[in-house]
PDB file of C-alpha atoms in Angstrom:
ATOM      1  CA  UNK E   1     238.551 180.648 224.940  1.00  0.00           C
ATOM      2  CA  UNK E   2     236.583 179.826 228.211  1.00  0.00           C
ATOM      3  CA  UNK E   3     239.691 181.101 230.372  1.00  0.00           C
ATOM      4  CA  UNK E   4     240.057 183.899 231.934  1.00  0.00           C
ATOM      5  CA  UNK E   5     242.441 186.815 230.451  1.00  0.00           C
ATOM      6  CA  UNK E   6     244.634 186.438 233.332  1.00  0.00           C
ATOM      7  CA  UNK E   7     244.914 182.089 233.401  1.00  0.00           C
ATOM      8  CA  UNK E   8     245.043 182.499 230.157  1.00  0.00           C
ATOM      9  CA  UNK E   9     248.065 184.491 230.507  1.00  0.00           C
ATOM     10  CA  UNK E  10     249.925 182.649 232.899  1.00  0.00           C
ATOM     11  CA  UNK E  11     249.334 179.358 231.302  1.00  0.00           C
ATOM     12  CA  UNK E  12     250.539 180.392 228.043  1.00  0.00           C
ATOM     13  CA  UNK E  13     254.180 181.398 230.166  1.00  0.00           C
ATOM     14  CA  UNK E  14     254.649 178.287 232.175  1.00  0.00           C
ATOM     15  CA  UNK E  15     253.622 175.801 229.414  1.00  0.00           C
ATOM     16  CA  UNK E  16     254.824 177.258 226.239  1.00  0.00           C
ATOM     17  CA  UNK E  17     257.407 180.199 227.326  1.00  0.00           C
ATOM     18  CA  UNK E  18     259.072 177.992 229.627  1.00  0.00           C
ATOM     19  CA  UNK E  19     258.797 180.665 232.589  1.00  0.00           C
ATOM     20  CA  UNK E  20     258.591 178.830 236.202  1.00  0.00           C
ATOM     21  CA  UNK E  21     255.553 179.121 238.301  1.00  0.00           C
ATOM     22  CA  UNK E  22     257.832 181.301 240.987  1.00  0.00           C
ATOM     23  CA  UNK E  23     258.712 183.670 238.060  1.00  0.00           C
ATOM     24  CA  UNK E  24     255.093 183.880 237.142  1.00  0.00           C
ATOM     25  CA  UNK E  25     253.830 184.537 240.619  1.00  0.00           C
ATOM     26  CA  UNK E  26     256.057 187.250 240.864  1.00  0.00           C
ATOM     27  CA  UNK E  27     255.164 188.976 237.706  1.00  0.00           C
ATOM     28  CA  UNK E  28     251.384 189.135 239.265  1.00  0.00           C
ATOM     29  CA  UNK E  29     252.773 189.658 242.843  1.00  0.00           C
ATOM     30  CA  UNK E  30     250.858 186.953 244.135  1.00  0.00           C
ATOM     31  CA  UNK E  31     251.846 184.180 246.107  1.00  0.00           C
ATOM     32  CA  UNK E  32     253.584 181.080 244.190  1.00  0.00           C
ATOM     33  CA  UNK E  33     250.852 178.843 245.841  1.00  0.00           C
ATOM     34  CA  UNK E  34     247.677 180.993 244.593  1.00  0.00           C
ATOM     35  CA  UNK E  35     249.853 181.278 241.261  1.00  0.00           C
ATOM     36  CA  UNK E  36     250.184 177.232 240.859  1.00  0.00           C
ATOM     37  CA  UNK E  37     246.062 176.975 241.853  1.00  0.00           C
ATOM     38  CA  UNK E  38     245.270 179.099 238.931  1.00  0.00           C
ATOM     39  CA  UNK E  39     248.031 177.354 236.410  1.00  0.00           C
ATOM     40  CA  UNK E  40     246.384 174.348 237.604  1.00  0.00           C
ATOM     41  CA  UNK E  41     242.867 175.062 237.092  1.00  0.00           C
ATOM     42  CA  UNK E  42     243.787 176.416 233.980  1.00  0.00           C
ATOM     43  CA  UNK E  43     245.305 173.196 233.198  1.00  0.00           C
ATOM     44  CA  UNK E  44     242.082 171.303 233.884  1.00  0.00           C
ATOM     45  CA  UNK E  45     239.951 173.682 231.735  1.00  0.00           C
ATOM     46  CA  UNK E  46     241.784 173.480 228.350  1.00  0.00           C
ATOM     47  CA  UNK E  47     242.197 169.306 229.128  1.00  0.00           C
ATOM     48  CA  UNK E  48     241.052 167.782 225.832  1.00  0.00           C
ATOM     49  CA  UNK E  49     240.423 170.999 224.404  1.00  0.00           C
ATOM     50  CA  UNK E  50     241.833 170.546 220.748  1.00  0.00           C
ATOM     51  CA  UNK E  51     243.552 173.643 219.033  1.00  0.00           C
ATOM     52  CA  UNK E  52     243.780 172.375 215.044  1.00  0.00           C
ATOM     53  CA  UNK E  53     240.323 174.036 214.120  1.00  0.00           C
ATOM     54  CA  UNK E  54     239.763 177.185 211.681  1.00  0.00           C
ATOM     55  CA  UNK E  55     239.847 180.322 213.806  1.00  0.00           C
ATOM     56  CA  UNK E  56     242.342 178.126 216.295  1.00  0.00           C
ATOM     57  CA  UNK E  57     245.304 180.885 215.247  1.00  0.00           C
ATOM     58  CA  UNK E  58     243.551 183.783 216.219  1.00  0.00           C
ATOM     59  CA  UNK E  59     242.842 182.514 219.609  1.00  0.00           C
ATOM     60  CA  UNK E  60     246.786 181.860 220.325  1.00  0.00           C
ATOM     61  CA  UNK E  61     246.951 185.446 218.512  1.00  0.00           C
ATOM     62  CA  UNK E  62     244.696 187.206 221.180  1.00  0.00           C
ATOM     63  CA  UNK E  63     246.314 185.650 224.300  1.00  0.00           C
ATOM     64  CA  UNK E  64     249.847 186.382 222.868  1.00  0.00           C
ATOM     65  CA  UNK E  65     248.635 190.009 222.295  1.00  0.00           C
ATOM     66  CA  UNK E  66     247.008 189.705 225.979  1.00  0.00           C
ATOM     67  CA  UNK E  67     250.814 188.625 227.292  1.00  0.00           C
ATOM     68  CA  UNK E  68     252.472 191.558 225.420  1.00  0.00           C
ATOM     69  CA  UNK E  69     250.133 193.867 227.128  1.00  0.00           C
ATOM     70  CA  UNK E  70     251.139 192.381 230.600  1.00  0.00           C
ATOM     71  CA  UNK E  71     254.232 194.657 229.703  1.00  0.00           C
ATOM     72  CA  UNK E  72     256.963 194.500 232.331  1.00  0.00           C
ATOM     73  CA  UNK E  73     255.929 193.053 235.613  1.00  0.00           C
ATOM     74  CA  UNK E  74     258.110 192.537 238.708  1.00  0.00           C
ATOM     75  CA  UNK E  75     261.704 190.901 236.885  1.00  0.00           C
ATOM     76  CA  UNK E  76     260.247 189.333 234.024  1.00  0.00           C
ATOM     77  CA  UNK E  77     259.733 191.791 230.453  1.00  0.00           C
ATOM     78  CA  UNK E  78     256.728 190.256 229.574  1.00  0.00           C
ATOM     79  CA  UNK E  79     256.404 192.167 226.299  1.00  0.00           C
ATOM     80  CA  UNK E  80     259.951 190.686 225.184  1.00  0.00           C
ATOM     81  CA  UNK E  81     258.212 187.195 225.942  1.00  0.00           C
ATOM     82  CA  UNK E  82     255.474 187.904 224.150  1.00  0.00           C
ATOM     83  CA  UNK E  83     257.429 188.674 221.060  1.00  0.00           C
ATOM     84  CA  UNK E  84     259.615 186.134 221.394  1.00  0.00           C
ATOM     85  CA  UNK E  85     256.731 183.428 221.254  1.00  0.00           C
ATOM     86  CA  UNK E  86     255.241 185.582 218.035  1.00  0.00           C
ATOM     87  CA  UNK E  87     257.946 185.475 216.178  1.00  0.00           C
ATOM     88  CA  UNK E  88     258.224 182.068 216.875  1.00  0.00           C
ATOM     89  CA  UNK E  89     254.596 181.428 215.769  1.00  0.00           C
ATOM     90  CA  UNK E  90     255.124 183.212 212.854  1.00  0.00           C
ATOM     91  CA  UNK E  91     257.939 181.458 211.666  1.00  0.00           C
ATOM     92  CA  UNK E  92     255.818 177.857 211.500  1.00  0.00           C
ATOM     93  CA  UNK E  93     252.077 179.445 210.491  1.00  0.00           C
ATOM     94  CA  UNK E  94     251.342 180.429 207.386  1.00  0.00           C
ATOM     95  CA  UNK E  95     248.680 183.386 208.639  1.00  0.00           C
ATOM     96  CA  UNK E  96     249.377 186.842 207.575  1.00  0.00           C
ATOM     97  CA  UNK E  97     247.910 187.832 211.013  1.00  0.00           C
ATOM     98  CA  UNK E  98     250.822 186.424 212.857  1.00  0.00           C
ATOM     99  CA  UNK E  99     252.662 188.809 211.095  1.00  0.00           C
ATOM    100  CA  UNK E 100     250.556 191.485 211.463  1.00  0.00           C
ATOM    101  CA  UNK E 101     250.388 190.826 215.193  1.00  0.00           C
ATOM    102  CA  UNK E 102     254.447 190.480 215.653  1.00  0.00           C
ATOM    103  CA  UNK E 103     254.782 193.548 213.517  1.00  0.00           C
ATOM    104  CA  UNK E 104     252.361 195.812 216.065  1.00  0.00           C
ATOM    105  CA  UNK E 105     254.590 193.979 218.794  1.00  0.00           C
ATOM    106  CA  UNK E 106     257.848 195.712 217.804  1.00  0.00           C
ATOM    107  CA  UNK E 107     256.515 198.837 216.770  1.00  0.00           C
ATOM    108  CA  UNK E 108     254.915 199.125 220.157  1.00  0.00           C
ATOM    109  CA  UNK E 109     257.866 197.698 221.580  1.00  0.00           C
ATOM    110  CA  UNK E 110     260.496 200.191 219.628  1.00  0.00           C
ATOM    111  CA  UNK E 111     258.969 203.404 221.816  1.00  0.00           C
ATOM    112  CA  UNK E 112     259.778 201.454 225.041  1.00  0.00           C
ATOM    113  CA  UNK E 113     262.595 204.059 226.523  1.00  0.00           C
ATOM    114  CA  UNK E 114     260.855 206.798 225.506  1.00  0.00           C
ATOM    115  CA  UNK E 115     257.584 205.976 227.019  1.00  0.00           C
ATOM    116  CA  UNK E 116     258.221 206.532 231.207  1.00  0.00           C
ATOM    117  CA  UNK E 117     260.002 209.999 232.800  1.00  0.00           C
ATOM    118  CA  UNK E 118     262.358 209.293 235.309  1.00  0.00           C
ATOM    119  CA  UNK E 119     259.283 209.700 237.786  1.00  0.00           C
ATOM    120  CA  UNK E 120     257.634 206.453 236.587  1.00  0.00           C
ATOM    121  CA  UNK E 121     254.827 208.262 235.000  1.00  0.00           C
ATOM    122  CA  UNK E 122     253.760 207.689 231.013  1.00  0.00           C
ATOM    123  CA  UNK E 123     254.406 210.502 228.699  1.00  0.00           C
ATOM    124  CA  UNK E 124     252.000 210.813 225.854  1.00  0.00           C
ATOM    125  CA  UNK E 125     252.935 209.499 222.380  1.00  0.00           C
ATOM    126  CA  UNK E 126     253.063 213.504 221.144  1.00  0.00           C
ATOM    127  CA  UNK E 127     255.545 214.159 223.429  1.00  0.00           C
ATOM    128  CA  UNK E 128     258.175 211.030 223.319  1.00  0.00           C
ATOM    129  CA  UNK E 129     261.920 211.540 222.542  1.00  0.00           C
ATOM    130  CA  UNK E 130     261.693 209.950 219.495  1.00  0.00           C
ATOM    131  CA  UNK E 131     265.444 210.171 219.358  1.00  0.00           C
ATOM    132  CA  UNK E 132     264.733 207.335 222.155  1.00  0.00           C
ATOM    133  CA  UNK E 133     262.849 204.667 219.889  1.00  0.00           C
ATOM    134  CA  UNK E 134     264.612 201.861 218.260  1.00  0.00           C
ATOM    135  CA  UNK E 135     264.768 202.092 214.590  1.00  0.00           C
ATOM    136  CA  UNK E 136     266.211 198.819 214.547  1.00  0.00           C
ATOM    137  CA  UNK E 137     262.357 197.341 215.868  1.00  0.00           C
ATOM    138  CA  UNK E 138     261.032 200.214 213.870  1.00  0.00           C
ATOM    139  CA  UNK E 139     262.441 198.974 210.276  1.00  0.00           C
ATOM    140  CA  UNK E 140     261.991 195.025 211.079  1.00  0.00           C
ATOM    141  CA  UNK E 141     257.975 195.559 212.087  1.00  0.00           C
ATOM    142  CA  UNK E 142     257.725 197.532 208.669  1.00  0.00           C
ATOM    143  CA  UNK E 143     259.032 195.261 206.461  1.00  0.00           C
ATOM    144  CA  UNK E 144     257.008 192.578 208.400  1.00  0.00           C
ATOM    145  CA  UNK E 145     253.885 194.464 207.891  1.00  0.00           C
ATOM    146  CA  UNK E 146     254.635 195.575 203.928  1.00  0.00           C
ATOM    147  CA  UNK E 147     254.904 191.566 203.585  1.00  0.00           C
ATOM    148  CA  UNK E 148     251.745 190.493 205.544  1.00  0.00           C
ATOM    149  CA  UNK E 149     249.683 193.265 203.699  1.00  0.00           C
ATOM    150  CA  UNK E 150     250.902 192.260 200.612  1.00  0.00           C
ATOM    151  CA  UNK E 151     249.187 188.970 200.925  1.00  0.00           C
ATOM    152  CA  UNK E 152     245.699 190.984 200.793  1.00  0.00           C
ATOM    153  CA  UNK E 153     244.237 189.402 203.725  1.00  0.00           C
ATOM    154  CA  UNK E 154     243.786 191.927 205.853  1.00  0.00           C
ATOM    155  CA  UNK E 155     242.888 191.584 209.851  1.00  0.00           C
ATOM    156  CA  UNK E 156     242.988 193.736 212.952  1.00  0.00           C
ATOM    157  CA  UNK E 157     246.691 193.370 214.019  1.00  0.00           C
ATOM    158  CA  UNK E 158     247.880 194.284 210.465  1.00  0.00           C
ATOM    159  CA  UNK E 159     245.210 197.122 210.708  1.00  0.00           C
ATOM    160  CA  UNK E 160     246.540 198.348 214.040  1.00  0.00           C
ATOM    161  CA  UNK E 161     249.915 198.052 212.932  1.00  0.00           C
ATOM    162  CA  UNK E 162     249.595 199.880 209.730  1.00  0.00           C
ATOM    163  CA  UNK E 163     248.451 202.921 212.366  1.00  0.00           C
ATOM    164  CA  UNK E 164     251.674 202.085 214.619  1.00  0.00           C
ATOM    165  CA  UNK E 165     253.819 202.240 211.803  1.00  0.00           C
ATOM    166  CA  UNK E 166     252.638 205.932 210.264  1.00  0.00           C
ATOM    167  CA  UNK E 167     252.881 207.164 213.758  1.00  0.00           C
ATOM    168  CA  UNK E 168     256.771 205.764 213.953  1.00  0.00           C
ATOM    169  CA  UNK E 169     257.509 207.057 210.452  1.00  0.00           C
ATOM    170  CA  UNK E 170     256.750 210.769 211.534  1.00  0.00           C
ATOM    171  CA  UNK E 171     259.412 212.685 212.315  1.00  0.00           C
ATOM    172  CA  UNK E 172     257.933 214.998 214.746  1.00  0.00           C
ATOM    173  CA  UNK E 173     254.011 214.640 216.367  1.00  0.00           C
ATOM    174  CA  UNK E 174     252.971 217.485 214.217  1.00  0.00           C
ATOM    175  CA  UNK E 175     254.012 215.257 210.891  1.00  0.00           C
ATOM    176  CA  UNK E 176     251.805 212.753 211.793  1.00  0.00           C
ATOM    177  CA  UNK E 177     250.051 211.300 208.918  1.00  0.00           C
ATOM    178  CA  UNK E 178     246.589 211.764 210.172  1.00  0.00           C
ATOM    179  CA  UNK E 179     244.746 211.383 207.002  1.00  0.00           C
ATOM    180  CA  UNK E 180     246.106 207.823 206.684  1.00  0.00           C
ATOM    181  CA  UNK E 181     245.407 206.923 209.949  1.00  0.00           C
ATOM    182  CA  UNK E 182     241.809 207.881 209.949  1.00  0.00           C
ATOM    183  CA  UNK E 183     241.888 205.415 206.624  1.00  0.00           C
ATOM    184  CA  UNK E 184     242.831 202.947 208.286  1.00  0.00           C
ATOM    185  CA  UNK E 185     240.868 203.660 211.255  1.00  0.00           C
ATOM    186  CA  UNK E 186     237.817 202.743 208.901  1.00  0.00           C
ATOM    187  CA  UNK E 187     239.496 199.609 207.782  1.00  0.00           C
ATOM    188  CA  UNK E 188     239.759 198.346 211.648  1.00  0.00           C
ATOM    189  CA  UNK E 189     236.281 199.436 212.021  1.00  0.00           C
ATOM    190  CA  UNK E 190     234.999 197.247 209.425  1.00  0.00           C
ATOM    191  CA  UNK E 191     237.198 194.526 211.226  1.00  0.00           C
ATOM    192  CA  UNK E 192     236.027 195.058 214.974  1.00  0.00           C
ATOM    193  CA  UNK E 193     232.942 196.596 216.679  1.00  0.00           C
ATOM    194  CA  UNK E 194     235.590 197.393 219.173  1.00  0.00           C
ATOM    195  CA  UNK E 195     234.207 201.018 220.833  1.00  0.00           C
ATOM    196  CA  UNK E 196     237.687 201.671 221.481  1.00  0.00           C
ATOM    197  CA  UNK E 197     238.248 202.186 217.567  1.00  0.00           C
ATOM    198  CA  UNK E 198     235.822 203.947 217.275  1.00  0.00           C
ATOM    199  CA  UNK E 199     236.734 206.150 219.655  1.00  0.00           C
ATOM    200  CA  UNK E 200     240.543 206.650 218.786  1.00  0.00           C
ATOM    201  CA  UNK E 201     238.691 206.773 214.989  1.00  0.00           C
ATOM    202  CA  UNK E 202     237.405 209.990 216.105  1.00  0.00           C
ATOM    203  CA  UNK E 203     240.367 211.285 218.087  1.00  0.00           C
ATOM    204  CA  UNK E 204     242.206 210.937 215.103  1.00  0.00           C
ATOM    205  CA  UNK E 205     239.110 212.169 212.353  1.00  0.00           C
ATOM    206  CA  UNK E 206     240.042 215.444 215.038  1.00  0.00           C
ATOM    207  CA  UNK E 207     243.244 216.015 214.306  1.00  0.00           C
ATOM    208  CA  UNK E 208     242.916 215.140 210.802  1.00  0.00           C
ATOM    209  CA  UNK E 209     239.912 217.463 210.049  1.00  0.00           C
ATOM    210  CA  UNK E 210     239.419 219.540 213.059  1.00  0.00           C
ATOM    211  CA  UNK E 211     237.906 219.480 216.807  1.00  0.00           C
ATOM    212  CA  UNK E 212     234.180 219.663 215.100  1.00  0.00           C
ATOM    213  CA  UNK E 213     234.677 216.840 213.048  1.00  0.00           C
ATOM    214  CA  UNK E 214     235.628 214.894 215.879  1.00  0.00           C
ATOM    215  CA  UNK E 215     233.122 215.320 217.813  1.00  0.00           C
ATOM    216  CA  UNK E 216     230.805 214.278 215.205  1.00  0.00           C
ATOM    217  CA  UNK E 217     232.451 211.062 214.933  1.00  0.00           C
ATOM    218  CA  UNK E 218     231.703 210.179 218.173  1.00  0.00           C
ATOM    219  CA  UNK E 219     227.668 210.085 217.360  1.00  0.00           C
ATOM    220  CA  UNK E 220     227.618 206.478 217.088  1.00  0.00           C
ATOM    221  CA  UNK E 221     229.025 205.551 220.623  1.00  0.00           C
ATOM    222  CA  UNK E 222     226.624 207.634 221.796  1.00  0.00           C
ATOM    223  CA  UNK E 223     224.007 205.420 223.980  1.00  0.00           C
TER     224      UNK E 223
END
C-alpha cells in the first residue's frame, strides 16, 4: 500500500508476471537502468511486509486493476497480463471480488478492436462497431459475474462490472439499459466515495431521465 501506483505496477510484472526488467522499461519508455532503481526500491519497501491479513486481497485486487489500466504499452499488452494474473488469482481465492474484478477485465477487454480508428484516436463507447467486440470475452465475464453476484457479497469490481456488462448486452447505444445502470450506479456509490461515480452516476441519471435530471445529480460534487 505505501508504493507508488507506478512501482507498484512494475513490481507486480517482474516478480509475479515473470516480465524482464528490459520488457518493463520499455513498456514505460524509460531507461532499463532507471527501470531496475525503481523495481529495486520497490523491492526494499514491501521487505517484510506480510500479505496474509483481512483486506490483503483487495490490495493485490487494486494493483492488478492498476496493471490492466496500463493497457498496451510499447510491445508488451499489459491488459492481457493483467488478466492473465486475475484469472489466476481467482482460480486459488475464494473472494467473489476476484471474480468480479476478472469479469470487468474481459468485458473491458472484449471492446478492444473497436475502441481506436485507424488514426490512433479513441472512439466513444456510443459509437464502437460493436460487430468488433468479442462475444467470446463478452459471454465468459457474464457468467463470471452471474456467479460472483450470486454469492451476495457485493463489492466495487462486481458493481462496475454489472454496468460493463448491460452496456455489452445492448445491441445498439440507443438500447442501452440506462435505468439499470443508474441502479447500479447507486450500489457503487454506497461502495466508494469515488467522485468519479458520482459523476458517471449522473451522466447516466441523464440519459436515463433526461439532461435536467442530470444536472441535478451533480449537486453533491459541487464544492
Amino acid at each position: 500500500p505505501s508504493l507508488t501506483p507506478a512501482s507498484a505496477v512494475a513490481l507486480t510484472l517482474r516478480a509475479v508476471g515473470g516480465l524482464t526488467t528490459r520488457q518493463i522499461a520499455r513498456a514505460y519508455l524509460v531507461p532499463e537502468a532507471t527501470m531496475a532503481q525503481r523495481i529495486s526500491r520497490a523491492k526494499r519497501t514491501v521487505s517484510g511486509v506480510r500479505l496474509d491479513q483481512p483486506g490483503d486481497v483487495g490490495t493485490v485486487l487494486r494493483v492488478l486493476y492498476l496493471v490492466f489500466n496500463e493497457g498496451y504499452s510499447g510491445d508488451i499488452d499489459l491488459a492481457a497480463e493483467a488478466i492473465r494474473l486475475t484469472r489466476q488469482l481467482a482460480a486459488v481465492v475464494d473472494h467473489p471480488e476476484a471474480a468480479g474484478l476478472l469479469a470487468l477485465m474481459l468485458l473491458h477487454h472484449a471492446r478492444r478492436a473497436a475502441r481506436t480508428a485507424p488514426d490512433g484516436s479513441l472512439v466513444p463507447l456510443a459509437e464502437q462497431d460493436r460487430g468488433r467486440w468479442d462475444t467470446t470475452s463478452i459471454a465468459e465475464g457474464v457468467d463470471i459475474l452471474q456467479a460472483a453476484l450470486a454469492r451476495d457479497r457485493l463489492g466495487e469490481y462486481q458493481a462496475q462490472a454489472a454496468i460493463a456488462a448491460l452496456h455489452a448486452d445492448a445491441p445498439t447505444a440507443a438500447e442501452t439499459d440506462w435505468v439499470q445502470i443508474v441502479e447500479w450506479y447507486d450500489e457503487l456509490a454506497r461502495l466508494t466515495d469515488s467522485p468519479i461515480v458520482l459523476l458517471n452516476r449522473a451522466v447516466a441519471i441523464g440519459e436515463a431521465d433526461g439532461p435536467r435530471a442530470g444536472l441535478a445529480a451533480l449537486a453533491p460534487l459541487d464544492p
